[in-house]
Amino acid sequence: MRRAVFVDRDGTLIEESGYLDRLERLVFFPFSVDAVRVLNHAGFAVVVITNQAGIARGIVREAFVEEAHRHIADRLRAGGATIDGFYYCPHYPEGTVEQYRRTCDCRKPQPGLLRRAAADLDLDLARSFVVGDRWHDLAAGHAVGARSVLVRTGLGWKDEADPHPGTVPDAVADNLMDAAAWILEHA
Ligand SMILES: [Mg+2]
Ligand SMILES: [Zn+2]
């Protein structure tokens, strides 16, 4: 079984841009490719885990989310970095699109997507890490025994200032590259 680093998408791997609905609005951080490559070389599976309630809200089409993920994968591959899987939750309990309007077990802080990825990719959750800019990212990791790093990019600087007593990160890092360095030191 491989160890994984579960990386949040918006605000962690790419810039937070509200509901991302066009490729022109998809902006990489300058360190994204290097951070993923460093984790690849250390033997981690790198898996993107993302809440995409914009689908249930009728703001973003599911086909676009998949297109954006192909675009991210291509861009990383061009820099020698690999994402082992993309997993997204399209649901939202108060969504407007009938098909996706529900309470599910995969919208973070629920750990459903991590469990699904672990089953698909043979991952050892208890020896894995979660990196994200929101408390719900960390909580999803803690629910499966993974360690967590909060990054200050995206909305992380806000969430850092508004601690959640039940969800204490194992580390706080300036960005995904610093988080990767912390993980390599503590793995
Ligand atoms: Mg995020
Ligand atoms: Zn879901």
mmCIF file of C-alpha atoms and ligand atoms in Angstrom:
data_model
loop_
_atom_site.group_PDB
_atom_site.id
_atom_site.type_symbol
_atom_site.label_atom_id
_atom_site.label_comp_id
_atom_site.label_asym_id
_atom_site.label_seq_id
_atom_site.Cartn_x
_atom_site.Cartn_y
_atom_site.Cartn_z
ATOM 1 C CA MET A 1 0.000 0.000 0.000
ATOM 2 C CA ARG A 2 1.222 3.455 -0.885
ATOM 3 C CA ARG A 3 1.137 6.552 1.217
ATOM 4 C CA ALA A 4 -0.712 9.487 -0.270
ATOM 5 C CA VAL A 5 -0.836 13.222 -0.053
ATOM 6 C CA PHE A 6 -4.417 14.355 -0.608
ATOM 7 C CA VAL A 7 -4.283 17.856 -1.997
ATOM 8 C CA ASP A 8 -7.232 20.231 -2.040
ATOM 9 C CA ARG A 9 -7.714 21.959 -5.403
ATOM 10 C CA ASP A 10 -8.994 25.529 -5.049
ATOM 11 C CA GLY A 11 -6.770 27.701 -2.901
ATOM 12 C CA THR A 12 -4.184 24.934 -2.446
ATOM 13 C CA LEU A 13 -3.100 23.520 -5.840
ATOM 14 C CA ILE A 14 -4.499 26.415 -7.877
ATOM 15 C CA GLU A 15 -5.652 29.901 -6.992
ATOM 16 C CA GLU A 16 -9.029 30.258 -5.301
ATOM 17 C CA SER A 17 -11.282 31.958 -7.844
ATOM 18 C CA GLY A 18 -14.797 31.518 -6.492
ATOM 19 C CA TYR A 19 -16.609 29.010 -8.684
ATOM 20 C CA LEU A 20 -14.103 28.161 -11.375
ATOM 21 C CA ASP A 21 -16.151 27.956 -14.574
ATOM 22 C CA ARG A 22 -13.699 28.822 -17.387
ATOM 23 C CA LEU A 23 -10.163 27.658 -18.094
ATOM 24 C CA GLU A 24 -9.073 31.303 -18.471
ATOM 25 C CA ARG A 25 -9.723 31.705 -14.749
ATOM 26 C CA LEU A 26 -7.626 28.671 -13.781
ATOM 27 C CA VAL A 27 -4.380 30.019 -12.337
ATOM 28 C CA PHE A 28 -1.558 27.851 -11.033
ATOM 29 C CA PHE A 29 0.581 28.928 -8.136
ATOM 30 C CA PRO A 30 4.215 29.285 -9.206
ATOM 31 C CA PHE A 31 5.173 26.348 -6.950
ATOM 32 C CA SER A 32 2.363 23.917 -7.806
ATOM 33 C CA VAL A 33 4.246 21.811 -10.340
ATOM 34 C CA ASP A 34 7.422 21.601 -8.248
ATOM 35 C CA ALA A 35 5.531 20.673 -5.080
ATOM 36 C CA VAL A 36 3.703 17.801 -6.745
ATOM 37 C CA ARG A 37 6.902 16.557 -8.400
ATOM 38 C CA VAL A 38 8.749 16.581 -5.066
ATOM 39 C CA LEU A 39 6.005 14.439 -3.527
ATOM 40 C CA ASN A 40 6.010 12.103 -6.544
ATOM 41 C CA HIS A 41 9.756 11.575 -6.179
ATOM 42 C CA ALA A 42 9.360 10.805 -2.475
ATOM 43 C CA GLY A 43 7.041 7.948 -3.427
ATOM 44 C CA PHE A 44 3.714 9.469 -2.439
ATOM 45 C CA ALA A 45 0.581 9.086 -4.481
ATOM 46 C CA VAL A 46 -0.742 12.609 -5.032
ATOM 47 C CA VAL A 47 -4.520 12.780 -5.177
ATOM 48 C CA VAL A 48 -6.694 15.848 -5.658
ATOM 49 C CA ILE A 49 -9.792 15.914 -3.438
ATOM 50 C CA THR A 50 -12.219 18.749 -4.075
ATOM 51 C CA ASN A 51 -15.725 19.882 -3.124
ATOM 52 C CA GLN A 52 -17.463 21.160 -6.254
ATOM 53 C CA ALA A 53 -20.816 22.340 -4.953
ATOM 54 C CA GLY A 54 -20.995 24.648 -7.979
ATOM 55 C CA ILE A 55 -22.228 21.579 -9.863
ATOM 56 C CA ALA A 56 -25.223 21.103 -7.528
ATOM 57 C CA ARG A 57 -25.796 24.858 -7.543
ATOM 58 C CA GLY A 58 -26.054 24.890 -11.328
ATOM 59 C CA ILE A 59 -23.074 27.243 -11.664
ATOM 60 C CA VAL A 60 -20.534 24.797 -13.075
ATOM 61 C CA ARG A 61 -21.122 21.872 -15.403
ATOM 62 C CA GLU A 62 -19.709 18.525 -14.374
ATOM 63 C CA ALA A 63 -18.122 18.184 -17.825
ATOM 64 C CA PHE A 64 -16.222 21.408 -17.213
ATOM 65 C CA VAL A 65 -14.867 20.160 -13.881
ATOM 66 C CA GLU A 66 -13.503 17.126 -15.700
ATOM 67 C CA GLU A 67 -12.071 19.322 -18.451
ATOM 68 C CA ALA A 68 -10.362 21.495 -15.835
ATOM 69 C CA HIS A 69 -8.853 18.397 -14.235
ATOM 70 C CA ARG A 70 -7.496 17.193 -17.582
ATOM 71 C CA HIS A 71 -5.999 20.648 -18.058
ATOM 72 C CA ILE A 72 -4.371 20.582 -14.607
ATOM 73 C CA ALA A 73 -3.027 17.068 -15.195
ATOM 74 C CA ASP A 74 -1.569 18.067 -18.592
ATOM 75 C CA ARG A 75 0.094 21.166 -17.211
ATOM 76 C CA LEU A 76 1.648 19.200 -14.352
ATOM 77 C CA ARG A 77 2.749 16.392 -16.646
ATOM 78 C CA ALA A 78 4.549 18.919 -18.829
ATOM 79 C CA GLY A 79 6.569 19.828 -15.733
ATOM 80 C CA GLY A 80 7.317 16.219 -14.838
ATOM 81 C CA ALA A 81 4.667 15.976 -12.090
ATOM 82 C CA THR A 82 1.867 13.441 -11.807
ATOM 83 C CA ILE A 83 -1.543 13.518 -10.162
ATOM 84 C CA ASP A 84 -2.590 9.939 -9.410
ATOM 85 C CA GLY A 85 -6.282 10.757 -9.266
ATOM 86 C CA PHE A 86 -8.867 13.532 -9.173
ATOM 87 C CA TYR A 87 -11.890 13.052 -6.940
ATOM 88 C CA TYR A 88 -14.660 15.626 -6.615
ATOM 89 C CA CYS A 89 -17.927 15.882 -4.760
ATOM 90 C CA PRO A 90 -20.659 17.384 -6.993
ATOM 91 C CA HIS A 91 -23.290 17.442 -4.234
ATOM 92 C CA TYR A 92 -24.842 20.127 -2.078
ATOM 93 C CA PRO A 93 -27.848 19.695 0.229
ATOM 94 C CA GLU A 94 -29.414 22.996 -0.882
ATOM 95 C CA GLY A 95 -28.413 22.688 -4.518
ATOM 96 C CA THR A 96 -30.718 23.617 -7.358
ATOM 97 C CA VAL A 97 -29.879 20.704 -9.637
ATOM 98 C CA GLU A 98 -32.090 17.816 -8.547
ATOM 99 C CA GLN A 99 -29.584 15.132 -9.507
ATOM 100 C CA TYR A 100 -26.932 16.479 -7.114
ATOM 101 C CA ARG A 101 -29.060 17.948 -4.330
ATOM 102 C CA ARG A 102 -28.405 15.759 -1.349
ATOM 103 C CA THR A 103 -26.477 15.140 1.803
ATOM 104 C CA CYS A 104 -23.676 12.799 0.835
ATOM 105 C CA ASP A 105 -20.705 11.108 2.459
ATOM 106 C CA CYS A 106 -18.170 12.641 0.079
ATOM 107 C CA ARG A 107 -18.441 16.383 0.645
ATOM 108 C CA LYS A 108 -15.559 17.373 2.929
ATOM 109 C CA PRO A 109 -15.441 17.307 5.971
ATOM 110 C CA GLN A 110 -16.857 13.858 5.206
ATOM 111 C CA PRO A 111 -14.056 11.493 4.196
ATOM 112 C CA GLY A 112 -15.909 9.606 1.443
ATOM 113 C CA LEU A 113 -13.617 10.725 -1.376
ATOM 114 C CA LEU A 114 -10.481 9.783 0.572
ATOM 115 C CA ARG A 115 -11.917 6.336 1.222
ATOM 116 C CA ARG A 116 -12.859 5.926 -2.436
ATOM 117 C CA ALA A 117 -9.389 6.958 -3.570
ATOM 118 C CA ALA A 118 -7.807 4.602 -1.039
ATOM 119 C CA ALA A 119 -9.842 1.690 -2.374
ATOM 120 C CA ASP A 120 -9.115 2.554 -6.028
ATOM 121 C CA LEU A 121 -5.405 3.233 -5.619
ATOM 122 C CA ASP A 122 -4.497 0.935 -2.696
ATOM 123 C CA LEU A 123 -3.536 3.744 -0.326
ATOM 124 C CA ASP A 124 -2.659 3.540 3.354
ATOM 125 C CA LEU A 125 -4.800 6.309 4.866
ATOM 126 C CA ALA A 126 -3.267 6.173 8.341
ATOM 127 C CA ARG A 127 0.180 6.912 6.855
ATOM 128 C CA SER A 128 -1.118 9.610 4.525
ATOM 129 C CA PHE A 129 -1.416 13.391 4.670
ATOM 130 C CA VAL A 130 -4.007 15.977 3.725
ATOM 131 C CA VAL A 131 -3.104 19.486 2.583
ATOM 132 C CA GLY A 132 -5.787 22.151 2.323
ATOM 133 C CA ASP A 133 -6.709 25.773 2.928
ATOM 134 C CA ARG A 134 -9.931 25.115 4.852
ATOM 135 C CA TRP A 135 -10.750 23.388 8.109
ATOM 136 C CA HIS A 136 -13.051 20.953 6.348
ATOM 137 C CA ASP A 137 -10.071 19.672 4.317
ATOM 138 C CA LEU A 138 -8.192 18.822 7.492
ATOM 139 C CA ALA A 139 -11.240 17.301 9.166
ATOM 140 C CA ALA A 140 -11.705 14.872 6.267
ATOM 141 C CA GLY A 141 -8.142 13.705 6.805
ATOM 142 C CA HIS A 142 -8.484 13.374 10.552
ATOM 143 C CA ALA A 143 -11.620 11.252 10.066
ATOM 144 C CA VAL A 144 -9.463 8.578 8.416
ATOM 145 C CA GLY A 145 -6.396 8.930 10.643
ATOM 146 C CA ALA A 146 -4.299 10.975 8.216
ATOM 147 C CA ARG A 147 -2.144 13.901 9.293
ATOM 148 C CA SER A 148 -2.941 17.381 8.038
ATOM 149 C CA VAL A 149 -1.283 20.583 6.935
ATOM 150 C CA LEU A 150 -3.177 23.862 6.648
ATOM 151 C CA VAL A 151 -1.821 26.181 3.965
ATOM 152 C CA ARG A 152 -2.158 29.962 4.128
ATOM 153 C CA THR A 153 -2.922 30.350 0.413
ATOM 154 C CA GLY A 154 -6.514 30.594 -0.818
ATOM 155 C CA LEU A 155 -8.706 31.140 2.240
ATOM 156 C CA GLY A 156 -6.222 29.509 4.597
ATOM 157 C CA TRP A 157 -5.002 32.764 6.111
ATOM 158 C CA LYS A 158 -8.606 33.397 7.186
ATOM 159 C CA ASP A 159 -9.172 29.927 8.549
ATOM 160 C CA GLU A 160 -5.890 30.062 10.443
ATOM 161 C CA ALA A 161 -7.227 33.122 12.284
ATOM 162 C CA ASP A 162 -10.482 31.318 13.090
ATOM 163 C CA PRO A 163 -9.381 28.045 14.721
ATOM 164 C CA HIS A 164 -11.699 25.073 14.986
ATOM 165 C CA PRO A 165 -11.085 23.429 18.359
ATOM 166 C CA GLY A 166 -11.879 19.931 17.069
ATOM 167 C CA THR A 167 -9.631 20.231 14.014
ATOM 168 C CA VAL A 168 -6.093 21.144 14.935
ATOM 169 C CA PRO A 169 -3.704 20.822 11.974
ATOM 170 C CA ASP A 170 -0.427 18.977 12.480
ATOM 171 C CA ALA A 171 1.301 21.899 10.792
ATOM 172 C CA VAL A 172 0.570 25.260 9.199
ATOM 173 C CA ALA A 173 2.561 26.109 6.068
ATOM 174 C CA ASP A 174 2.750 29.170 3.862
ATOM 175 C CA ASN A 175 1.865 27.192 0.760
ATOM 176 C CA LEU A 176 1.840 23.754 -0.891
ATOM 177 C CA MET A 177 5.610 23.739 -1.402
ATOM 178 C CA ASP A 178 6.261 24.423 2.282
ATOM 179 C CA ALA A 179 3.673 21.788 3.155
ATOM 180 C CA ALA A 180 5.492 19.264 0.939
ATOM 181 C CA ALA A 181 8.764 20.049 2.706
ATOM 182 C CA TRP A 182 7.127 19.524 6.107
ATOM 183 C CA ILE A 183 5.642 16.214 4.951
ATOM 184 C CA LEU A 184 9.013 14.941 3.710
ATOM 185 C CA GLU A 185 10.544 15.805 7.071
ATOM 186 C CA HIS A 186 7.794 14.122 9.075
ATOM 187 C CA ALA A 187 6.926 11.121 6.910
HETATM 188 MG MG MG B 1 -9.708 24.998 -0.940
HETATM 189 ZN ZN ZN B 2 -20.740 14.297 -2.327
#
